[in-house]
XYZ file of C-alpha atoms in Angstrom:
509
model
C 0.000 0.000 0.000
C 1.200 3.551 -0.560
C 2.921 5.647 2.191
C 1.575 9.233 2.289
C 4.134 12.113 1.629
C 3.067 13.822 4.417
C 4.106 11.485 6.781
C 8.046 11.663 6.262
C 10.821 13.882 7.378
C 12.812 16.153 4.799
C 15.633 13.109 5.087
C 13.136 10.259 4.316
C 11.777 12.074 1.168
C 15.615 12.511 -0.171
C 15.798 8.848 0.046
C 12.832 8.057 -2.287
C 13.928 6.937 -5.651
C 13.631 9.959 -8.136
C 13.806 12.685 -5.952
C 16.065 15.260 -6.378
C 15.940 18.617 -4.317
C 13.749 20.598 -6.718
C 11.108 17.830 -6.140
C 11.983 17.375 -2.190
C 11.469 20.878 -1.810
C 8.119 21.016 -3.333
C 7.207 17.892 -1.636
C 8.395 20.125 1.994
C 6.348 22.616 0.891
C 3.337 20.732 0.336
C 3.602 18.884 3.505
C 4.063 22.520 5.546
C 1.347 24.700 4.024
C -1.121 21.421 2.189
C -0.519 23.832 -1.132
C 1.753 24.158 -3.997
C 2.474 27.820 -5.112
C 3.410 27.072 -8.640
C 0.390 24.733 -9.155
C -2.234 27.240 -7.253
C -0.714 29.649 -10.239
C -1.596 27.489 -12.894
C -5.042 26.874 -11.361
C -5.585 30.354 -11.133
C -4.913 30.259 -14.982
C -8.163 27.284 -15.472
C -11.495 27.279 -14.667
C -11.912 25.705 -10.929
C -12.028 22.108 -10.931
C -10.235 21.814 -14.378
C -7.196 20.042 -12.875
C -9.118 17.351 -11.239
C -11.118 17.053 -13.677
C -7.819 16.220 -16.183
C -7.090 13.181 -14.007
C -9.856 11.199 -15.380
C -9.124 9.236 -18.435
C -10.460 9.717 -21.720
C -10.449 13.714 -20.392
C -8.240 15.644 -22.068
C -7.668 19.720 -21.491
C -10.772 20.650 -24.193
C -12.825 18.329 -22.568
C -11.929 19.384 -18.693
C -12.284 22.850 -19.995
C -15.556 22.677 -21.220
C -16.445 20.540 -17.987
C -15.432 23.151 -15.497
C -16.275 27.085 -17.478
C -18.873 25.592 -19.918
C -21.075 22.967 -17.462
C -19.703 24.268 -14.037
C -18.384 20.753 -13.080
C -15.554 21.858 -10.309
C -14.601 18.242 -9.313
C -14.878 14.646 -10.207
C -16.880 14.064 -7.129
C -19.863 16.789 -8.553
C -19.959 14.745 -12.309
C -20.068 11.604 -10.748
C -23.021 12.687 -8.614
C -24.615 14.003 -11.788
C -23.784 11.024 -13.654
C -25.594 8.924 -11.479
C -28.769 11.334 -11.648
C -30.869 10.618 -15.081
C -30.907 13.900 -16.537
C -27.898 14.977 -14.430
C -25.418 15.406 -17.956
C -28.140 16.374 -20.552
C -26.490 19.358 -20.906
C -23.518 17.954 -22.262
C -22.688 16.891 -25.946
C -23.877 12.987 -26.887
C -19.841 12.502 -27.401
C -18.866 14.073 -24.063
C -21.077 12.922 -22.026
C -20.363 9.176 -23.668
C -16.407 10.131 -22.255
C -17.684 11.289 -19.269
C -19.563 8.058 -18.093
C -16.873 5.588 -19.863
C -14.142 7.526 -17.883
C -16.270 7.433 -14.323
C -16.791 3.381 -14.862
C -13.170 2.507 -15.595
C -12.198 4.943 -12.667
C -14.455 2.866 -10.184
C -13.421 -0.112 -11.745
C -9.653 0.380 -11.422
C -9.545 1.957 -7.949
C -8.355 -0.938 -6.185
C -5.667 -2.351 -8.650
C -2.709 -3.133 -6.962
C 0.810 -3.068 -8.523
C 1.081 -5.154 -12.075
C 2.948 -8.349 -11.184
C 6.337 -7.581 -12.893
C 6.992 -4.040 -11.543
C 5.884 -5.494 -8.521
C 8.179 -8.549 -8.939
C 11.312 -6.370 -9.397
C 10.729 -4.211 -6.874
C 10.563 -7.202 -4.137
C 14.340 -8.488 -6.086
C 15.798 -5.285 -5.731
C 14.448 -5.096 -2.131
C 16.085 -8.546 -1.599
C 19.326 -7.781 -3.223
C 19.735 -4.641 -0.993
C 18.979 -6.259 2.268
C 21.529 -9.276 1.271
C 24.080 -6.996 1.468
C 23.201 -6.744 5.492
C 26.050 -8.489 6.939
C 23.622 -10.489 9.749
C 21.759 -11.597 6.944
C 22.027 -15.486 5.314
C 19.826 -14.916 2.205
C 16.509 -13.091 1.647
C 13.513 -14.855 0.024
C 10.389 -13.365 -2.049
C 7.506 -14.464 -0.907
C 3.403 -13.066 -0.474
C 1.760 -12.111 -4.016
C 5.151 -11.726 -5.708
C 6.014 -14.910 -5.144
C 2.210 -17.234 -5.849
C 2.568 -14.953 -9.344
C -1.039 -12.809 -9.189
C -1.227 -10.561 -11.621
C -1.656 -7.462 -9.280
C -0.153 -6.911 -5.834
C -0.838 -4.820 -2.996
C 2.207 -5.301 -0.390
C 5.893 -6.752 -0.730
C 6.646 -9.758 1.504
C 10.150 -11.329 2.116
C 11.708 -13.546 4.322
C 15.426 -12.771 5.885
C 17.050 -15.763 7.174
C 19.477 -14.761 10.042
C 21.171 -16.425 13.115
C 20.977 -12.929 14.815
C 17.122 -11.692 14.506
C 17.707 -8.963 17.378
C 20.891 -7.434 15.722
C 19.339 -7.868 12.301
C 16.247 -5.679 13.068
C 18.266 -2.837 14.113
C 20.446 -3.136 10.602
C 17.573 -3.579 8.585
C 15.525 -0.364 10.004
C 18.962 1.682 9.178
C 19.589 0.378 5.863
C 19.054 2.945 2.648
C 16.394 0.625 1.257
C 14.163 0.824 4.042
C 12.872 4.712 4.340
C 10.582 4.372 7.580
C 10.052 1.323 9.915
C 5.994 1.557 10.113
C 5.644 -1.342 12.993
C 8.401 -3.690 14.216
C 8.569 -6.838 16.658
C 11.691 -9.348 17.601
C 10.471 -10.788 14.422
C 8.045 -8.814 12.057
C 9.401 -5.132 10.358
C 6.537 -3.417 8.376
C 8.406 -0.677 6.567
C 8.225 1.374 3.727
C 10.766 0.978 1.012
C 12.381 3.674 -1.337
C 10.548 3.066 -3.814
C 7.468 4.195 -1.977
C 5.999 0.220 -1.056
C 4.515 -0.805 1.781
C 6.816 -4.395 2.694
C 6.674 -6.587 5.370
C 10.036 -8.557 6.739
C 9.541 -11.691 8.080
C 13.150 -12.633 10.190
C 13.577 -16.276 10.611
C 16.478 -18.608 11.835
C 17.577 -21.495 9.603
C 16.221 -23.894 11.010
C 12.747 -22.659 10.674
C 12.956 -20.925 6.870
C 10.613 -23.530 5.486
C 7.872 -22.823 7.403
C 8.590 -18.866 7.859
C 8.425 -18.714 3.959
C 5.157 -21.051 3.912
C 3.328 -18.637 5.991
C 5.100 -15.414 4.243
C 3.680 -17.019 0.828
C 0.567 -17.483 1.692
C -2.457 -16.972 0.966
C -4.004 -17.526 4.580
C -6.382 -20.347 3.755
C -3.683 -22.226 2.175
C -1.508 -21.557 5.524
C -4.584 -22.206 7.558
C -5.001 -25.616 6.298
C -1.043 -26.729 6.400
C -1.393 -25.731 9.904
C -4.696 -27.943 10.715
C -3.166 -31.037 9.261
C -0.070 -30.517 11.376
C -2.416 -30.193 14.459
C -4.091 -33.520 13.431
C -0.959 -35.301 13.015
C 0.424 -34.107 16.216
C 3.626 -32.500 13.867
C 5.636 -29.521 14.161
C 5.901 -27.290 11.017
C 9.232 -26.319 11.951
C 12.013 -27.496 8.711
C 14.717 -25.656 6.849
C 12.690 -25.696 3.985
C 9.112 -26.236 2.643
C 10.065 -29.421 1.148
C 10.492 -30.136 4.760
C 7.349 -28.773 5.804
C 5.329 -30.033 3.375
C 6.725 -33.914 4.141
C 6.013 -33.238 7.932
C 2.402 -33.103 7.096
C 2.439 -36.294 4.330
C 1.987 -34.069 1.369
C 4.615 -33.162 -1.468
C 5.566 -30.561 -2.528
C 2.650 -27.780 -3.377
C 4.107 -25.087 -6.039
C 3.442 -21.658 -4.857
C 1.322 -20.208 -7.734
C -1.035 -23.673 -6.817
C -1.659 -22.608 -3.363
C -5.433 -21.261 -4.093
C -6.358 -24.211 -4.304
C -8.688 -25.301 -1.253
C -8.229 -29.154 -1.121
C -4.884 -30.075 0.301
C -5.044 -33.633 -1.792
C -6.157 -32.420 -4.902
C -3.313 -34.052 -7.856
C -0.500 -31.784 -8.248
C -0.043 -31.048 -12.142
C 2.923 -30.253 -13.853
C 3.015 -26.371 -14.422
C 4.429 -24.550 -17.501
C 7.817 -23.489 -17.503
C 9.351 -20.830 -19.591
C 11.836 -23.540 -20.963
C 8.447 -25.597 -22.795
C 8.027 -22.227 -24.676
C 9.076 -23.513 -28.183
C 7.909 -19.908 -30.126
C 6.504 -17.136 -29.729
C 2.913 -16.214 -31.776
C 1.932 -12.420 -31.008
C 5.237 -10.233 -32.187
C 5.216 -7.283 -34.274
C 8.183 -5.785 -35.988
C 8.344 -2.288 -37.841
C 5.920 -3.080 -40.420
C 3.318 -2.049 -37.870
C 2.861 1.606 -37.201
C 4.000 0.741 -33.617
C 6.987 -1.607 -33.895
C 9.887 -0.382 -32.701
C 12.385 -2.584 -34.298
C 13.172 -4.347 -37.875
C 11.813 -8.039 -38.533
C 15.437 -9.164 -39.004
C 16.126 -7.979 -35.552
C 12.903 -9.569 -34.341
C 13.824 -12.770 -35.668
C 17.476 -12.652 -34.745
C 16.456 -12.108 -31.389
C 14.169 -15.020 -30.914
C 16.896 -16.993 -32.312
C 19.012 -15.934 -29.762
C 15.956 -17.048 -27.214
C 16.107 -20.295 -28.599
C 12.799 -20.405 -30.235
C 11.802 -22.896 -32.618
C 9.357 -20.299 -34.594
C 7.868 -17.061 -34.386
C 4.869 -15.386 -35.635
C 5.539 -12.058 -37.038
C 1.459 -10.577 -36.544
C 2.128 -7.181 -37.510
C -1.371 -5.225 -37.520
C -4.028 -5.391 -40.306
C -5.447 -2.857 -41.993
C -8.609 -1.792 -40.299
C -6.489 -0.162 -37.237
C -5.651 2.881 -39.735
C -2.892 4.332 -38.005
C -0.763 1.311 -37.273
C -1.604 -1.275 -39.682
C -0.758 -2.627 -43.072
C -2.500 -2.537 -46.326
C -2.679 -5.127 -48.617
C 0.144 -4.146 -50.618
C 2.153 -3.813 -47.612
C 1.572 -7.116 -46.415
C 2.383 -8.859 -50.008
C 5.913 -7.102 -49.317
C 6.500 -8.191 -46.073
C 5.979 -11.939 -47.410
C 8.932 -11.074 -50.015
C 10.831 -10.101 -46.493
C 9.959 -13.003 -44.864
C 10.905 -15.439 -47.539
C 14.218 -13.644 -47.900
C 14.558 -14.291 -44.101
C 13.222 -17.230 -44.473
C 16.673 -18.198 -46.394
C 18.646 -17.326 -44.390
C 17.308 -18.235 -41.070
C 17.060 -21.920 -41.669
C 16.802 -22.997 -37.990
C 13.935 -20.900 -37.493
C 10.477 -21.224 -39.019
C 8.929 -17.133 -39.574
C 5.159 -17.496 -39.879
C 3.783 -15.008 -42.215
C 0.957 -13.807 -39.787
C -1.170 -10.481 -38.678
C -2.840 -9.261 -35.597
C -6.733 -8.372 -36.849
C -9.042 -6.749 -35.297
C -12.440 -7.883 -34.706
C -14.911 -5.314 -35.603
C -18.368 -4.879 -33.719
C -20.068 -7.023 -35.709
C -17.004 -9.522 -35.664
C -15.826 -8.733 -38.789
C -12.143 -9.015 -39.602
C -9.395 -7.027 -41.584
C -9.104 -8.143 -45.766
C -11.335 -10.892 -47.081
C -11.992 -14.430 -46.872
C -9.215 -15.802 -49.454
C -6.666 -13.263 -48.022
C -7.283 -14.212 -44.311
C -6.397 -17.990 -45.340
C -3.004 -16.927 -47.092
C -1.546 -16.077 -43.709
C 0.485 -18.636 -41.930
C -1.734 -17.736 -38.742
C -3.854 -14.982 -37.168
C -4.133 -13.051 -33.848
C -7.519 -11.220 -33.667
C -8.070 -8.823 -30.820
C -11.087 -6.084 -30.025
C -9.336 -2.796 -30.254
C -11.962 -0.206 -30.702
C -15.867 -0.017 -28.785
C -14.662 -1.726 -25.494
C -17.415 0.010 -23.624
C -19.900 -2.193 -25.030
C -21.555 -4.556 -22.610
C -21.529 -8.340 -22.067
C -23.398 -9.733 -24.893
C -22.478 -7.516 -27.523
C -18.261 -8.267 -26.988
C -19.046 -11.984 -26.315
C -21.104 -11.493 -29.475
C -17.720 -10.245 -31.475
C -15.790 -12.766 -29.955
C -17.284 -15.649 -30.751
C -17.907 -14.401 -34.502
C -14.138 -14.730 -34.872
C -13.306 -17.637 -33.228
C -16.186 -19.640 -35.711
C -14.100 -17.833 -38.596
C -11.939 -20.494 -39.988
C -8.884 -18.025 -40.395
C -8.572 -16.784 -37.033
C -5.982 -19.199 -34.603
C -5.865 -17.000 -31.486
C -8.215 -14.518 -29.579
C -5.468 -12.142 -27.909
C -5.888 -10.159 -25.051
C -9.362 -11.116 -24.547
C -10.549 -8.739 -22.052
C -8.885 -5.399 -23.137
C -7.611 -4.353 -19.707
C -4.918 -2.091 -19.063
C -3.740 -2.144 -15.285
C -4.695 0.771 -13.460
C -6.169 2.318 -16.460
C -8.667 0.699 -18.239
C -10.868 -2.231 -16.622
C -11.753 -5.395 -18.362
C -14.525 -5.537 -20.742
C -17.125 -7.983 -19.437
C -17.789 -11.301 -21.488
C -19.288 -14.578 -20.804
C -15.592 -16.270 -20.456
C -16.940 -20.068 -20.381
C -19.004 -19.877 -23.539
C -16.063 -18.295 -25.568
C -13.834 -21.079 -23.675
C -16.104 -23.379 -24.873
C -16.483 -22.388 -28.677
C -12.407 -22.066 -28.794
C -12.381 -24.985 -27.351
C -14.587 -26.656 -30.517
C -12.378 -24.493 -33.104
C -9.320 -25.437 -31.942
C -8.889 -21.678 -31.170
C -6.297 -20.746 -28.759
C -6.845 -17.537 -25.926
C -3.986 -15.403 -25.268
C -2.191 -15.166 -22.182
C -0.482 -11.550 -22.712
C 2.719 -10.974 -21.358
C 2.546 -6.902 -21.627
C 2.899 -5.985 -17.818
C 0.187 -3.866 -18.734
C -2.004 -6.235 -20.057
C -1.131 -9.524 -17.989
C -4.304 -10.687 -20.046
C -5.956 -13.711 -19.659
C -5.826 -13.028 -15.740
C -4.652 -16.533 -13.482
C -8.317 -16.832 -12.325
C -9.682 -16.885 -15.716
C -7.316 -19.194 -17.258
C -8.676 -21.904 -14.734
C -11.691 -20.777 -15.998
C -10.675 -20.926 -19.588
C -8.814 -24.328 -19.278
C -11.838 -25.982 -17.284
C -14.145 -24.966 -20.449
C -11.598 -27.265 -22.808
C -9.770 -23.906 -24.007
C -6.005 -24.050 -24.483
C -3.922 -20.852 -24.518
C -1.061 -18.683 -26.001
C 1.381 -17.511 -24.143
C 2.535 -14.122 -26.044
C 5.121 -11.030 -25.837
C 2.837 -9.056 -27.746
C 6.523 -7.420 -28.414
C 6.939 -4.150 -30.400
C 10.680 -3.954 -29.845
C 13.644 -6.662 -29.162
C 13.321 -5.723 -25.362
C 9.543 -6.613 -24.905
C 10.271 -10.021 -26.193
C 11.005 -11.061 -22.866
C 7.225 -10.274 -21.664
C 6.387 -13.619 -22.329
C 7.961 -14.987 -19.268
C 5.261 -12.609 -17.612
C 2.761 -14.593 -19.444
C 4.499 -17.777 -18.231
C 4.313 -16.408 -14.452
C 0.361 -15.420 -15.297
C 0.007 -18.877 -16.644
C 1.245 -21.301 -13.873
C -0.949 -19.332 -11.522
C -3.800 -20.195 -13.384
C -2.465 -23.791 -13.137
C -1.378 -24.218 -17.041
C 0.147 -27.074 -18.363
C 2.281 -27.618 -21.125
C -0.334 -29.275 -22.828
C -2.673 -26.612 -22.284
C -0.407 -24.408 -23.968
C -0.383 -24.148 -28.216
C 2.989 -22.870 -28.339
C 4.789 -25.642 -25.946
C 4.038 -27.862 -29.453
C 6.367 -28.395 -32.231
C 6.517 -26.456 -35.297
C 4.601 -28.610 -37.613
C 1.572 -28.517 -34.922
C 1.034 -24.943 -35.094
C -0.525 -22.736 -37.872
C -1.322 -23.593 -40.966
C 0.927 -25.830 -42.780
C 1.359 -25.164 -46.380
């Protein structure tokens, strides 16, 4: 959870990550008067209200203009109250008003979003690394949310194996990483880190690390029930690690991302590991109007990874600003071929992301779609829509014989934009009869298919893509995001299109 500003001395501020003394001292001076001179100029400048009202997605500066002088909205607080009354934005402009109410529902809907797993993930390493460097301390374990792979995540947790808890509380509450101890025990440190995360420090001898990092891990039912078989067994939970633990009790091992599970008993599959990725099918190269980086370097790169194949799915042409015509497309497949030669060890499938209009239309026409090697096709415009109309769309392209993969199937960006809603089973259920894989998208933005609908997805019939959905060489290695998304929503390699061999995925020629 956040630490408010206000809270911390002029020292602690200088220790947050990425603040300098032009920002401390506005930070001071916000914290002493609750007011920002500078800012309460620029306000002065807008109608009142136009600065919160820029806050709220979809608003830009006409729109929060027009909202505050125009319509006399002076805070987000007032046009939500008038939302919610019937005639309450009739004033307003059929295309404002439409902004208005989109950008108040994915406001409500994204107001408890934690941190996205991999920002979250290398905050907690860096955490780790620093506190290793504490001389008291053995080694320093992730654990909590971080470490069961959820896609968002509220609080760090580690565990610091030491022979010296006492001493190593003291060390820990001075080190740079830690900016404020919030509580402390002999063996518990809440504290806030410099990066401006809430983390709790579970200390721990040796002896005991298994079951200190079984409890840190979590979640609580999980814990609950370890502890209630111990208790019936007459066992201690006490073991250096969980391996341990988990023996004590007559169980093996239980993988952290499976730990959701209720039933204690239940089989214990075989999750997905990054090394059963054989390719990669959602990357787009500079032939899209948002690649980054050449298809030579695309390819190289995946090469480099290891990968078996890779599905270059550079946009189609119906997303006019980033996507590729017809006669752009015929010249990539000259590239690709050339590529193609020279990259022997490597099969390049000739392939496009499309985009599924409203009506579930795709991008080009029947004879074209089939040409491709394979097809991504993702919702990228009306996402407001409700439940039956995207399920609708959805299911339209899975039933069209060109389409392979549904990616990103709920639209979601973390902390900005909420999932559209869909019936998740029935589109599960019809890939599932296609032979139509979901995406699992690695974007730390996206992290879309969530874990708990992937379970939901798999126990349709559905299998699933694991994806980059890379515009540059860096953001190839978002798929092992995807990989961390998809063992929490208990994935197998089976379950997974692109653990299979070459000559099992797309369309053969």
């Amino acid at each position: 959870a956040p630490v408010d500003l206000r809270t911390l001395s002029d020292a602690e501020v200088r220790r947050l990550e990425g603040v300098g003394d032009a920002i401390a001292a506005l930070i001071g001076e916000y914290a002493a008067t609750g007011r920002l001179r500078m800012l309460d100029e620029l306000r002065a400048a807008e109608p009142s209200g136009f600065g919160e009202l820029l806050t709220l997605p979809l608003i830009g500066v006409r729109d929060a203009r027009a909202l505050a002088s125009t319509h006399g909205f002076d805070s987000i607080a007032a046009l939500r109250e008038a939302a919610g009354r019937g005639d309450g934005l009739s004033g307003l402009d059929d295309r404002l008003a439409h902004r208005v109410r989109e950008s108040l529902r994915r406001t409500a809907a994204t107001a408890g979003d934690g941190v996205p797993l991999p920002r979250a993930g290398r905050d907690a390493a860096a955490l780790a690394g620093a506190l290793e460097e504490i001389a008291e301390v053995d080694r320093v374990q992730v654990a909590g949310d971080v470490r069961r792979g959820t896609d968002t995540v509220q609080d760090l947790s580690l565990v610091l194996v030491t022979d010296e808890p006492a001493t190593t509380v003291t060390s820990v509450a001075e080190h740079p990483a830690v900016v404020r101890v919030i509580e402390r025990s002999d063996a518990v440190l809440q504290v806030m880190t410099a990066t401006g995360r809430r983390a709790t420090l579970l200390l721990t001898t040796a002896s005991r690390a298994g079951e200190a990092l079984l409890r840190a891990t979590g979640p609580a039912t999980h814990v609950a029930a370890v502890v209630a078989r111990a208790a019936q067994r007459g066992v201690a939970l006490d073991g250096a690690d969980e391996e341990a633990v988990y023996a004590a009790i007559g169980l093996p091992y239980i993988a952290p991302e499976l730990r959701d599970r209720n039933d204690l008993d239940a089989p214990i599959p075989s999750l997905v590991r990054h090394g059963d990725i054989r390719g990669d099918l959602h990357v787009h190269s500079d032939w899209s109007g948002d690649g980054v980086d050449t298809l030579e370097d695309m390819v190289e790169e995946c090469l480099r990874r290891g990968y078996e194949y890779v599905a270059i799915t550079d946009h189609a042409e119906n997303l006019r600003i980033n996507g590729m015509t017809r006669e752009a497309v015929t010249a990539r497949r000259r590239t690709i071929g050339e590529l193609q030669q020279r990259h022997p060890y490597i099969r390049i499938l000739d392939a496009a992301e499309l985009n599924i209009g409203l009506d579930g239309s795709l991008d080009y026409d029947l004879d074209f779609l089939m040409s491709f090697d394979l097809t991504v096709a993702s919702i990228h415009s009306e996402m407001h829509r409700g439940v039956a109309e995207q399920t609708d769309r959805i299911l339209a392209a899975i039933a069209h014989p060109a389409v392979d993969v549904v990616g990103h199937p709920t639209g979601r960006i973390l902390g900005r934009r909420p999932p559209y809603d869909i019936e998740l089973t029935a589109i599960a259920q019809a890939a599932a009869e296609t032979g139509t894989a979901l995406e699992v998208n690695g974007s730390p933005a996206r992290l879309d298919l969530s874990g708990a609908m992937i379970r939901q997805a798999l126990e349709a019939g559905a299998t699933v893509s694991l994806s980059s959905d890379a515009h540059s060489v860096a953001e190839l290695g978002y798929i092992e995001h995807a990989v961390r998304i998809a063992r929490h929503g208990w994935a197998t390699p089976t379950d997974v299109v692109n653990c299979r061999p070459p000559d099992e995925v797309g369309r053969v020629r």
